[in-house]
PDB file of C-alpha atoms in Angstrom:
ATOM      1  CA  UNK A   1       0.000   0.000   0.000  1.00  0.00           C
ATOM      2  CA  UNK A   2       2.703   2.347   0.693  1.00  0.00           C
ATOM      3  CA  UNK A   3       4.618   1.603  -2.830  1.00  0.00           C
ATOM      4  CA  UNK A   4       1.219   2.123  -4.071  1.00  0.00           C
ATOM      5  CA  UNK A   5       0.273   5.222  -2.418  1.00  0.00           C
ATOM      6  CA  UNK A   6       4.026   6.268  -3.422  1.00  0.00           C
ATOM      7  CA  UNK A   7       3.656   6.122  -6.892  1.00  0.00           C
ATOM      8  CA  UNK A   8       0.261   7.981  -6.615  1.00  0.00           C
ATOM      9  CA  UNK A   9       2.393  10.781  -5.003  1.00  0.00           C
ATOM     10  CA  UNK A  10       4.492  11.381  -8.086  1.00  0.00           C
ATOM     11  CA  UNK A  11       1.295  10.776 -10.326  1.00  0.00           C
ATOM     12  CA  UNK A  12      -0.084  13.834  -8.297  1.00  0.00           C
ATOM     13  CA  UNK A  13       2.984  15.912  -7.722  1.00  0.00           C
ATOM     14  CA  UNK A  14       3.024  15.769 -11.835  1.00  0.00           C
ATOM     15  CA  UNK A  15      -0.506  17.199 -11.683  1.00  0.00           C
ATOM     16  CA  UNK A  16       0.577  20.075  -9.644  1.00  0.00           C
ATOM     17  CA  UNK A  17       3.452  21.048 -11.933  1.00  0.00           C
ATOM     18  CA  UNK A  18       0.963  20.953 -15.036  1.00  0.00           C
ATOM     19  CA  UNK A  19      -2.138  22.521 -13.341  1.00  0.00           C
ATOM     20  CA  UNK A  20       1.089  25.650 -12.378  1.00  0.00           C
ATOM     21  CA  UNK A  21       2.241  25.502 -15.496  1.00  0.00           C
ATOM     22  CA  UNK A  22      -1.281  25.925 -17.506  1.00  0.00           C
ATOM     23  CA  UNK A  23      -2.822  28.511 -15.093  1.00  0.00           C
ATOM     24  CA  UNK A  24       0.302  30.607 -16.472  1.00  0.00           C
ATOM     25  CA  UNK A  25       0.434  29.556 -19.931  1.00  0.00           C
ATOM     26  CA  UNK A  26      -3.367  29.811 -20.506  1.00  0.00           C
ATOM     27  CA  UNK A  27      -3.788  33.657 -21.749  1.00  0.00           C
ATOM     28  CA  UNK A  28      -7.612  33.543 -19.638  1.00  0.00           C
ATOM     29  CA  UNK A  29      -7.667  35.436 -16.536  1.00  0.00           C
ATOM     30  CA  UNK A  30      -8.226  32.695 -14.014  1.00  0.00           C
ATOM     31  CA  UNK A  31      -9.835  32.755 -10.125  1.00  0.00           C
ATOM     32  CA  UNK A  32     -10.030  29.810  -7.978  1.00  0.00           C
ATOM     33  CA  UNK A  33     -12.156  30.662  -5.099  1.00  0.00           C
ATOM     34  CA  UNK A  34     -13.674  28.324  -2.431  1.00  0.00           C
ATOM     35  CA  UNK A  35     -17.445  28.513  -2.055  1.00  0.00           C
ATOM     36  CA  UNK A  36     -17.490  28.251   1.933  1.00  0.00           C
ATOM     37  CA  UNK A  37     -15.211  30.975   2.940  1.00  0.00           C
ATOM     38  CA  UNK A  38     -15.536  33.026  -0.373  1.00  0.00           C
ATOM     39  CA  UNK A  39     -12.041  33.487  -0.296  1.00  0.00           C
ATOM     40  CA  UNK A  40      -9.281  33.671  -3.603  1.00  0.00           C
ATOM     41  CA  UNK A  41      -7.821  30.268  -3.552  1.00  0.00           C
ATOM     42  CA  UNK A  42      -5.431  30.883  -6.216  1.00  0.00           C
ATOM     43  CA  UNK A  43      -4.880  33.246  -9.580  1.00  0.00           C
ATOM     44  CA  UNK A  44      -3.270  33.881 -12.499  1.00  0.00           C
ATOM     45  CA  UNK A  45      -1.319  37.263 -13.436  1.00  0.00           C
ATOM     46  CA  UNK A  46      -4.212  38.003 -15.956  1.00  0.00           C
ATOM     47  CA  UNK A  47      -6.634  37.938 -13.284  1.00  0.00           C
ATOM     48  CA  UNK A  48      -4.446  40.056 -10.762  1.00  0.00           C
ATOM     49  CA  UNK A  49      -4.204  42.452 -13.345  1.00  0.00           C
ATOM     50  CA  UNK A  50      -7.393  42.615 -13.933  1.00  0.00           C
ATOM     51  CA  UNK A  51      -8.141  43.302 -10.288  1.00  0.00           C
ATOM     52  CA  UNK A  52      -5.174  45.423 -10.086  1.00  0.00           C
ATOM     53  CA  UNK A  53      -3.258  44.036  -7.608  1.00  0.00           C
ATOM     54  CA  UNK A  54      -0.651  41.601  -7.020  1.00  0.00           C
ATOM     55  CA  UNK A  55      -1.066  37.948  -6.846  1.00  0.00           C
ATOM     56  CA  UNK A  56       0.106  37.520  -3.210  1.00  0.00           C
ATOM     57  CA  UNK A  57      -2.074  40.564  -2.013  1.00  0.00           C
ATOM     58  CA  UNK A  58      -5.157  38.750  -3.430  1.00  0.00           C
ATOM     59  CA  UNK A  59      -4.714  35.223  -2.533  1.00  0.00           C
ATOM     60  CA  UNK A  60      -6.201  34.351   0.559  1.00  0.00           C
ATOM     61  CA  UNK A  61      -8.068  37.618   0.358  1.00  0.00           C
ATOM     62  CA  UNK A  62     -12.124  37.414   0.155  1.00  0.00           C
ATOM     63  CA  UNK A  63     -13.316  37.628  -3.539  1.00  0.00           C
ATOM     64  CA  UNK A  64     -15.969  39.719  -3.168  1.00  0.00           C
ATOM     65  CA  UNK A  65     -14.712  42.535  -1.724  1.00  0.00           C
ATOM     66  CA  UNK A  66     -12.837  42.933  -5.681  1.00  0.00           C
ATOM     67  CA  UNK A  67     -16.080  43.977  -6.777  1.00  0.00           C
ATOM     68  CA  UNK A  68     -17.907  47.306  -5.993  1.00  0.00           C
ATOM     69  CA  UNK A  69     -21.008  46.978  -4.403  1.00  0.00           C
ATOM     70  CA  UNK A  70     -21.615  43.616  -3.595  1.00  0.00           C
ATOM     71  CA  UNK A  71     -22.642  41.453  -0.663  1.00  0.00           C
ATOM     72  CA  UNK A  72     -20.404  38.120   0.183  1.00  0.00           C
ATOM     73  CA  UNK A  73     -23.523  35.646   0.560  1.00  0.00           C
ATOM     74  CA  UNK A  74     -25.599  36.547  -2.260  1.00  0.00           C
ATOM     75  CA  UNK A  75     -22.383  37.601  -4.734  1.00  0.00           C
ATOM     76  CA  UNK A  76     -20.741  34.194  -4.064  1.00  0.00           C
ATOM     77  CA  UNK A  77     -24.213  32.225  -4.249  1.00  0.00           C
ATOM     78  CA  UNK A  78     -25.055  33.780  -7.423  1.00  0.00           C
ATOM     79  CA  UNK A  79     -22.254  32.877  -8.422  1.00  0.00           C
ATOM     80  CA  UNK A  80     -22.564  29.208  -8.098  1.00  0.00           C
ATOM     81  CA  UNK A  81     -25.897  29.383  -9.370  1.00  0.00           C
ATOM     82  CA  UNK A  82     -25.281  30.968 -12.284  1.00  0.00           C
ATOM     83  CA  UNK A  83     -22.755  28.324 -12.617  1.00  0.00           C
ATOM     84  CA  UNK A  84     -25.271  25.634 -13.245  1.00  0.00           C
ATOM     85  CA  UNK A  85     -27.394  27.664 -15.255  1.00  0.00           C
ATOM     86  CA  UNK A  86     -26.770  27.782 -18.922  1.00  0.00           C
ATOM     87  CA  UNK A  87     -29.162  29.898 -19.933  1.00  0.00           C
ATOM     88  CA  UNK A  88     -27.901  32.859 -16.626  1.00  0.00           C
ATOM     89  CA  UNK A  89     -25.038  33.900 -18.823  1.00  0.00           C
ATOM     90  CA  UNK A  90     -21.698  35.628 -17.485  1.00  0.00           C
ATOM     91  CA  UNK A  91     -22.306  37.948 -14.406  1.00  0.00           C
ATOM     92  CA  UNK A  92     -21.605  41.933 -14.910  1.00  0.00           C
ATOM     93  CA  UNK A  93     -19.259  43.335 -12.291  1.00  0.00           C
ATOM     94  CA  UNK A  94     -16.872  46.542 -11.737  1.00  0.00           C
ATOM     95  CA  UNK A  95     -13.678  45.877 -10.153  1.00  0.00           C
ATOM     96  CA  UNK A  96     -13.068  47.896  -7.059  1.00  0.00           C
ATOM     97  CA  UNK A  97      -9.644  48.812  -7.656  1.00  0.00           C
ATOM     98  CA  UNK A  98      -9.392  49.638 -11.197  1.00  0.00           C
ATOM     99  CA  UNK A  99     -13.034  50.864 -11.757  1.00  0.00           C
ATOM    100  CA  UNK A 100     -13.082  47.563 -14.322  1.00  0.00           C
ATOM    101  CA  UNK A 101     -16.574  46.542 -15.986  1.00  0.00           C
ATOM    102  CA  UNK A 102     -15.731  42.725 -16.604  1.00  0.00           C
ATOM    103  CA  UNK A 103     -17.706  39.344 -17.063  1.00  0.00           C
ATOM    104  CA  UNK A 104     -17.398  36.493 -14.540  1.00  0.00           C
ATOM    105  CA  UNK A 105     -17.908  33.336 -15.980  1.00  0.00           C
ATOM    106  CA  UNK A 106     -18.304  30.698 -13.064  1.00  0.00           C
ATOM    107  CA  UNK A 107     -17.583  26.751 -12.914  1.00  0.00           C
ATOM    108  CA  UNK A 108     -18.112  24.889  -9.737  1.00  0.00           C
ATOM    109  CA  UNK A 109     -16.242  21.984  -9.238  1.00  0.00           C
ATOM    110  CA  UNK A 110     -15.537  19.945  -6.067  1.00  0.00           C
ATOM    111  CA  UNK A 111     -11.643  19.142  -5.016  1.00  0.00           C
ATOM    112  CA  UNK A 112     -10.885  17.169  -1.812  1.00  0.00           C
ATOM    113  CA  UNK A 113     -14.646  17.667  -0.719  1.00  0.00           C
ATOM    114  CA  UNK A 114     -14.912  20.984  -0.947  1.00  0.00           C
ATOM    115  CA  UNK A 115     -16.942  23.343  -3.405  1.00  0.00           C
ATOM    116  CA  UNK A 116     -14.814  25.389  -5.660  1.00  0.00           C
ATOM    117  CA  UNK A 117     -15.672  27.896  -7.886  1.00  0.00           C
ATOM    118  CA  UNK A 118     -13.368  28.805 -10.945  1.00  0.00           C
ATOM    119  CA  UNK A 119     -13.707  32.314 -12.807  1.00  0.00           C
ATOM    120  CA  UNK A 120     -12.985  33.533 -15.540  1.00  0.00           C
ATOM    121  CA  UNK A 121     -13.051  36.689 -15.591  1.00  0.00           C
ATOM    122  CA  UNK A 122     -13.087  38.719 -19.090  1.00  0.00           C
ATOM    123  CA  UNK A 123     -12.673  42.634 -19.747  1.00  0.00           C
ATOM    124  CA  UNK A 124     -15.899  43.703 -21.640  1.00  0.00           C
ATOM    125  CA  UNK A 125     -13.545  45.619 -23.933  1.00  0.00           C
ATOM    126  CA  UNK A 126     -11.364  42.659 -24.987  1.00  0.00           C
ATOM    127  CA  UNK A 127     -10.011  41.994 -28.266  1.00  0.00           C
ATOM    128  CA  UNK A 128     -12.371  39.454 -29.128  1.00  0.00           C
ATOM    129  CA  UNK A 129     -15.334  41.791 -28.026  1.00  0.00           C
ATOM    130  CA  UNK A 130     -14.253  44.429 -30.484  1.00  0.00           C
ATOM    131  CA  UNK A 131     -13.785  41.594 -33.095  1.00  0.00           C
ATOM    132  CA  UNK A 132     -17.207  40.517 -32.562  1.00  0.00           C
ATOM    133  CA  UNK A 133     -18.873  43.963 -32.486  1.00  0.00           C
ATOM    134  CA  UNK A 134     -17.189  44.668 -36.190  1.00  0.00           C
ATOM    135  CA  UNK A 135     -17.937  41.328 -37.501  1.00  0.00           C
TER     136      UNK A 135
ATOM    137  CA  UNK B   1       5.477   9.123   7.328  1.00  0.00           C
ATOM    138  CA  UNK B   2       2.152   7.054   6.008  1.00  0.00           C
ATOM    139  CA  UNK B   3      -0.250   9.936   7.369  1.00  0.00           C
ATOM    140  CA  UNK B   4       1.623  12.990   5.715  1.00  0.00           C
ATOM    141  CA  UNK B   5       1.765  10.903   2.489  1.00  0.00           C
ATOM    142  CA  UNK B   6      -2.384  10.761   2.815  1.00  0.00           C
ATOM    143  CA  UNK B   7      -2.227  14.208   3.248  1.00  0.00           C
ATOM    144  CA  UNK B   8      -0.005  15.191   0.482  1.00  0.00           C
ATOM    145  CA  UNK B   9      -2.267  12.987  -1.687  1.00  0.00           C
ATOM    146  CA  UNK B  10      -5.564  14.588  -0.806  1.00  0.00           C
ATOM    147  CA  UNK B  11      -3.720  17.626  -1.768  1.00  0.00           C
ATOM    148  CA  UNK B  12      -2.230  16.253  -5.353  1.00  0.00           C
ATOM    149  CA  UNK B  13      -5.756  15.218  -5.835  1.00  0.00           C
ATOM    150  CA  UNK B  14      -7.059  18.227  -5.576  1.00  0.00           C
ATOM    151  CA  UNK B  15      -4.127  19.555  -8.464  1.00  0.00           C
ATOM    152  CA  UNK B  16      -5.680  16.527 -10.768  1.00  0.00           C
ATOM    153  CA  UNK B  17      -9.201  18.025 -10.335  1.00  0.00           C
ATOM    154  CA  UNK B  18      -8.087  21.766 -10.883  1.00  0.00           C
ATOM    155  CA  UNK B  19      -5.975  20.872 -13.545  1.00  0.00           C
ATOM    156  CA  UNK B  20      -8.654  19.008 -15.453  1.00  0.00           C
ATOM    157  CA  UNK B  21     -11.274  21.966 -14.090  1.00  0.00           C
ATOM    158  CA  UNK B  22      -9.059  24.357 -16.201  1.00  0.00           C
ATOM    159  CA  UNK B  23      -7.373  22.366 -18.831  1.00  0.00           C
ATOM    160  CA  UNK B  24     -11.641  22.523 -20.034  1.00  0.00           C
ATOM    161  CA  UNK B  25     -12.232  26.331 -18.763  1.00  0.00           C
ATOM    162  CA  UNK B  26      -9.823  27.937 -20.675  1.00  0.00           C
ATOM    163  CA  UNK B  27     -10.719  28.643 -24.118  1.00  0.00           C
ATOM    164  CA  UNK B  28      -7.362  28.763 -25.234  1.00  0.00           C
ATOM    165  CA  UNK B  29      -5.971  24.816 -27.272  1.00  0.00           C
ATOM    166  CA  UNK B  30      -3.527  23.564 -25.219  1.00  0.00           C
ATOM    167  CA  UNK B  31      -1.816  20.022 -25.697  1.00  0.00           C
ATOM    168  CA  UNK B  32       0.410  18.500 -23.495  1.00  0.00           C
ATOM    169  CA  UNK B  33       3.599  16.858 -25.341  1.00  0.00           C
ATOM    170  CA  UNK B  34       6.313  14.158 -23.879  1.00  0.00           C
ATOM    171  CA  UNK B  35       9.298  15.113 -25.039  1.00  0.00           C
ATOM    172  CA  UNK B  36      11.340  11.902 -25.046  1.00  0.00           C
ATOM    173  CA  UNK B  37       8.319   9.898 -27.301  1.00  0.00           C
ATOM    174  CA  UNK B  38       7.146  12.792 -28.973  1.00  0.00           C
ATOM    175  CA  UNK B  39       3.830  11.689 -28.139  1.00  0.00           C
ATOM    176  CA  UNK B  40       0.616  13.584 -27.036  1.00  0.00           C
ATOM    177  CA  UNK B  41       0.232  13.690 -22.970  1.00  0.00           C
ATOM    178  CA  UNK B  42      -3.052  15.017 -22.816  1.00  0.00           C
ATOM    179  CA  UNK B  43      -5.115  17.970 -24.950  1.00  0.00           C
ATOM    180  CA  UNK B  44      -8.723  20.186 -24.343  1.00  0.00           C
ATOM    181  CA  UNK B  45     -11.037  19.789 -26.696  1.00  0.00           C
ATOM    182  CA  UNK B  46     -10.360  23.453 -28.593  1.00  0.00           C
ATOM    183  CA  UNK B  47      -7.366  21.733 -29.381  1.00  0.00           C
ATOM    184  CA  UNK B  48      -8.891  18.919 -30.690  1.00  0.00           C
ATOM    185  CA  UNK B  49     -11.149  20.130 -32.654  1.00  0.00           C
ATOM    186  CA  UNK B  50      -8.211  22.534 -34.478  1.00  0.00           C
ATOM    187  CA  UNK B  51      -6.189  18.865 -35.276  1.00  0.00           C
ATOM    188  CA  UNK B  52      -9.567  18.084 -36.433  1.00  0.00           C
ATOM    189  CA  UNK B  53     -10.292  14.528 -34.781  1.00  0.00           C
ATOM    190  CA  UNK B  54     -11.236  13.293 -31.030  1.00  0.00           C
ATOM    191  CA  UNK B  55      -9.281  14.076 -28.062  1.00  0.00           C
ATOM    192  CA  UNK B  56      -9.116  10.347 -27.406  1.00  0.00           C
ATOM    193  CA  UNK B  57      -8.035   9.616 -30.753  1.00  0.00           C
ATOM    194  CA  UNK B  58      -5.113  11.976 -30.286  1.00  0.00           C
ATOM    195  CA  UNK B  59      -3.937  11.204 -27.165  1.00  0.00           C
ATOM    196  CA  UNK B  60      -1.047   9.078 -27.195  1.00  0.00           C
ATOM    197  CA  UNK B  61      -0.721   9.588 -30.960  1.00  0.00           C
ATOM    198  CA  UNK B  62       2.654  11.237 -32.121  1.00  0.00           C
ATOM    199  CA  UNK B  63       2.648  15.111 -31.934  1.00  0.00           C
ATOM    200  CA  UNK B  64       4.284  15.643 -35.123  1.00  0.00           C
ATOM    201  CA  UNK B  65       1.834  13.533 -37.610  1.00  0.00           C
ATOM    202  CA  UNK B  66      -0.832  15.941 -36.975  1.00  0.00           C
ATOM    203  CA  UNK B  67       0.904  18.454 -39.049  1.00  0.00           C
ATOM    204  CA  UNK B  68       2.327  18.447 -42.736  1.00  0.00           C
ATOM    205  CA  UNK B  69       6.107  18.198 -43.941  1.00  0.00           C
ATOM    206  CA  UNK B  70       7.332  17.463 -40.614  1.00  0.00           C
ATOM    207  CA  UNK B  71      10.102  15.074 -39.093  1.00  0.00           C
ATOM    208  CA  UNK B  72       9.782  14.157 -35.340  1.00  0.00           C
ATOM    209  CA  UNK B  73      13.070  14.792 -34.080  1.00  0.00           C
ATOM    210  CA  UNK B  74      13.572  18.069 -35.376  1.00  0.00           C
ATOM    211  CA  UNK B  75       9.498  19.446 -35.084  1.00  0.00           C
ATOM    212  CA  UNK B  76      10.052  18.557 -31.339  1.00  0.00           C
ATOM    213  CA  UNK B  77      13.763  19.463 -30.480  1.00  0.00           C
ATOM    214  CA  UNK B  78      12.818  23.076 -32.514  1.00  0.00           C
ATOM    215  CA  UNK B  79       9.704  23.260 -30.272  1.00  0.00           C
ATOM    216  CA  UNK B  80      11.682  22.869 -27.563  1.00  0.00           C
ATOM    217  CA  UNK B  81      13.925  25.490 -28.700  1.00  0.00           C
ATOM    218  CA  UNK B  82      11.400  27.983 -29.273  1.00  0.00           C
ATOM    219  CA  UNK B  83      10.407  27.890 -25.828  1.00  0.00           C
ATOM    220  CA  UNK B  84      13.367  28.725 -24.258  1.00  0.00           C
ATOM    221  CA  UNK B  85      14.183  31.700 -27.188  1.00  0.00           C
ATOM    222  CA  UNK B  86      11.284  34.545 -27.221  1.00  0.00           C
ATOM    223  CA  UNK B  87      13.029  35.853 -29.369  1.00  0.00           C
ATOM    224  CA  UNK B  88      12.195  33.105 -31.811  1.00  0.00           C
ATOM    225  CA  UNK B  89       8.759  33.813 -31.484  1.00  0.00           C
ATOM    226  CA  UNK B  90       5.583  31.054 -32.802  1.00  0.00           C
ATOM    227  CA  UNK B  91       6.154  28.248 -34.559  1.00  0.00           C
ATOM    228  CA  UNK B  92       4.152  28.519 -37.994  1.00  0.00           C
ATOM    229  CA  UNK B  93       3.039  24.931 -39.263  1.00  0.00           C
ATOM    230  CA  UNK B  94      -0.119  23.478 -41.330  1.00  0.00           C
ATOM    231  CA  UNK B  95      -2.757  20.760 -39.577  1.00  0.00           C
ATOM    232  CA  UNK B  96      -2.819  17.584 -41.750  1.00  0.00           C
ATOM    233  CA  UNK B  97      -6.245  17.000 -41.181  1.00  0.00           C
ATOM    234  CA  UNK B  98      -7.866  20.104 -41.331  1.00  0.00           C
ATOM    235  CA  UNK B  99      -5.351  21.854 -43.771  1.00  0.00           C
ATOM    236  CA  UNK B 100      -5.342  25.122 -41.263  1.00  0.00           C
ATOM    237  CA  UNK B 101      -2.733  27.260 -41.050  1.00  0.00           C
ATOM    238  CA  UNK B 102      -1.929  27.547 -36.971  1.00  0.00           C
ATOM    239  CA  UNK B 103       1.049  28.721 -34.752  1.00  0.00           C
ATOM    240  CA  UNK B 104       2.396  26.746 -31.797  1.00  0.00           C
ATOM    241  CA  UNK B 105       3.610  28.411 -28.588  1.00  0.00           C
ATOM    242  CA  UNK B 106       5.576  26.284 -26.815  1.00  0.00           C
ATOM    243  CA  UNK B 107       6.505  26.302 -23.024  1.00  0.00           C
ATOM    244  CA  UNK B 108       8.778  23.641 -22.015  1.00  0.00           C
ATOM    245  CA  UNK B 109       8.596  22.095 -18.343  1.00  0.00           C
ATOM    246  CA  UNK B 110       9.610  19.056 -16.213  1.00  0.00           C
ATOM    247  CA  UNK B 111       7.253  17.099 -13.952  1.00  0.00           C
ATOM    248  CA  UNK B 112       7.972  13.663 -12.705  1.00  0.00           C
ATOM    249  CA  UNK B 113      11.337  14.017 -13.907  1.00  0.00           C
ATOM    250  CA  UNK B 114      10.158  14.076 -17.737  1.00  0.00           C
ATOM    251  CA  UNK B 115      10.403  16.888 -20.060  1.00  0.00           C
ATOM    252  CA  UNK B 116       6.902  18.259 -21.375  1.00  0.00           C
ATOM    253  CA  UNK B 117       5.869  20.839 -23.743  1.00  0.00           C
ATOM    254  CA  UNK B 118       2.900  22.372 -23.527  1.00  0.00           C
ATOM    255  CA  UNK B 119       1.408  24.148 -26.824  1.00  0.00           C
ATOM    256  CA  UNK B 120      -0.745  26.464 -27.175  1.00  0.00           C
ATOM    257  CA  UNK B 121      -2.078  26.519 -30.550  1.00  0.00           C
ATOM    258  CA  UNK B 122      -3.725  29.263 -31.951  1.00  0.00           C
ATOM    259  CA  UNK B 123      -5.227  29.651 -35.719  1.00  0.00           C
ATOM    260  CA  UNK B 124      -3.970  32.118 -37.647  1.00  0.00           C
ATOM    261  CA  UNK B 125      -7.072  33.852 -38.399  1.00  0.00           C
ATOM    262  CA  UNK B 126      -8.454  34.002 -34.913  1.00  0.00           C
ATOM    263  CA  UNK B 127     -11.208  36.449 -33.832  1.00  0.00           C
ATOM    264  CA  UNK B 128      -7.694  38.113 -32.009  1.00  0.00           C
ATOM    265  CA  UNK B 129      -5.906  38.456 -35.073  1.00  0.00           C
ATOM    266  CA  UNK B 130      -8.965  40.148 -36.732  1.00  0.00           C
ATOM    267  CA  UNK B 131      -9.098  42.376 -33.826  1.00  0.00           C
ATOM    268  CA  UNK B 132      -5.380  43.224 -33.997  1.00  0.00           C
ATOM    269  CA  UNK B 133      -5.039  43.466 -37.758  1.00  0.00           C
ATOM    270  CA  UNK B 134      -8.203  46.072 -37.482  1.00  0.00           C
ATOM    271  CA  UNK B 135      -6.643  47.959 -34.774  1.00  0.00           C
TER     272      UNK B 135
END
């Protein structure tokens, strides 16, 4: 069991190194956030950007207050439920620091037990926004 | 000894999940390559459908017959340059199912001991490209 349970380990430790290495290579601004607390589990340097500070600063920190004007229960639970809903679409925020109007677009997920939400958050003036307005 | 290793494998579970989570979030095509076989790790399904065929069909399959006029050991050793040169910028090839004109961007990292790439590939005439050629 221990060999076993070994060899899991690396299996795993490989998954850590990839998840790392895509939440940096993937050019999506990325927010893990864990439902229960509401708090920023991890980021990318998109999404730090986006919400104008750095990565350290935010992680740990609670998610909502990155938003103006929004309440942690309902914001995070509207969240998740707009997660599941297809039809909801992305939800409309403005970034405290940076005065940002951005999408969220919300998965939920469960790792080791817990509910996790992952965001993707996307400026409403991106490239691909302008693209799609001129095509 | 036995316990931590539990704990570190709740943990590297949790990295599996997340990395899966996101692999499917982002919206950018991202493959994972072994660089010793050559051979496709893992890929989202925007990357499959730019090789044009199923993600289970291409995994394991050799990276370089997906594209035309290429020879394995020099498509991946030149990947592998590219990603340590930014100077050297994308790598321009053609898919060989689809016939579409794409650019890799290769990072190169180890995990488990084994060297991986990790390509993003991106079609030429993305919604991006519009956007930037307009601006």
């Amino acid at each position: 069991a221990q060999l076993a349970l070994e060899k899991d380990y690396e299996t795993h430790r490989d998954y850590e190194t990839r998840y790392r290495v895509i939440m940096e290579a993937a050019r999506d601004a990325l927010v893990l956030v864990d439902v229960a607390s509401g708090r920023i589990v991890d980021l990318n340097s998109s999404a730090a950007q986006i919400l104008g500070a750095e990565a350290d600063t935010l992680t740990g920190s609670a998610f909502t207050q990155e938003f103006e004007g929004r309440r942690r229960g309902e914001f995070i639970e509207g969240l998740v439920l707009a997660a599941g809903d297809e039809a909801s679409g992305p939800v409309l925020v403005k970034t405290r620091r940076g005065k940002l109007d951005v999408t969220l677009h919300p998965i939920v997920f469960r790792a080791a037990g817990d509910k996790s939400l992952l965001c993707r958050i996307e400026s409403t003036k991106s490239a691909e926004t302008v693209a799609a307005e001129l095509s």
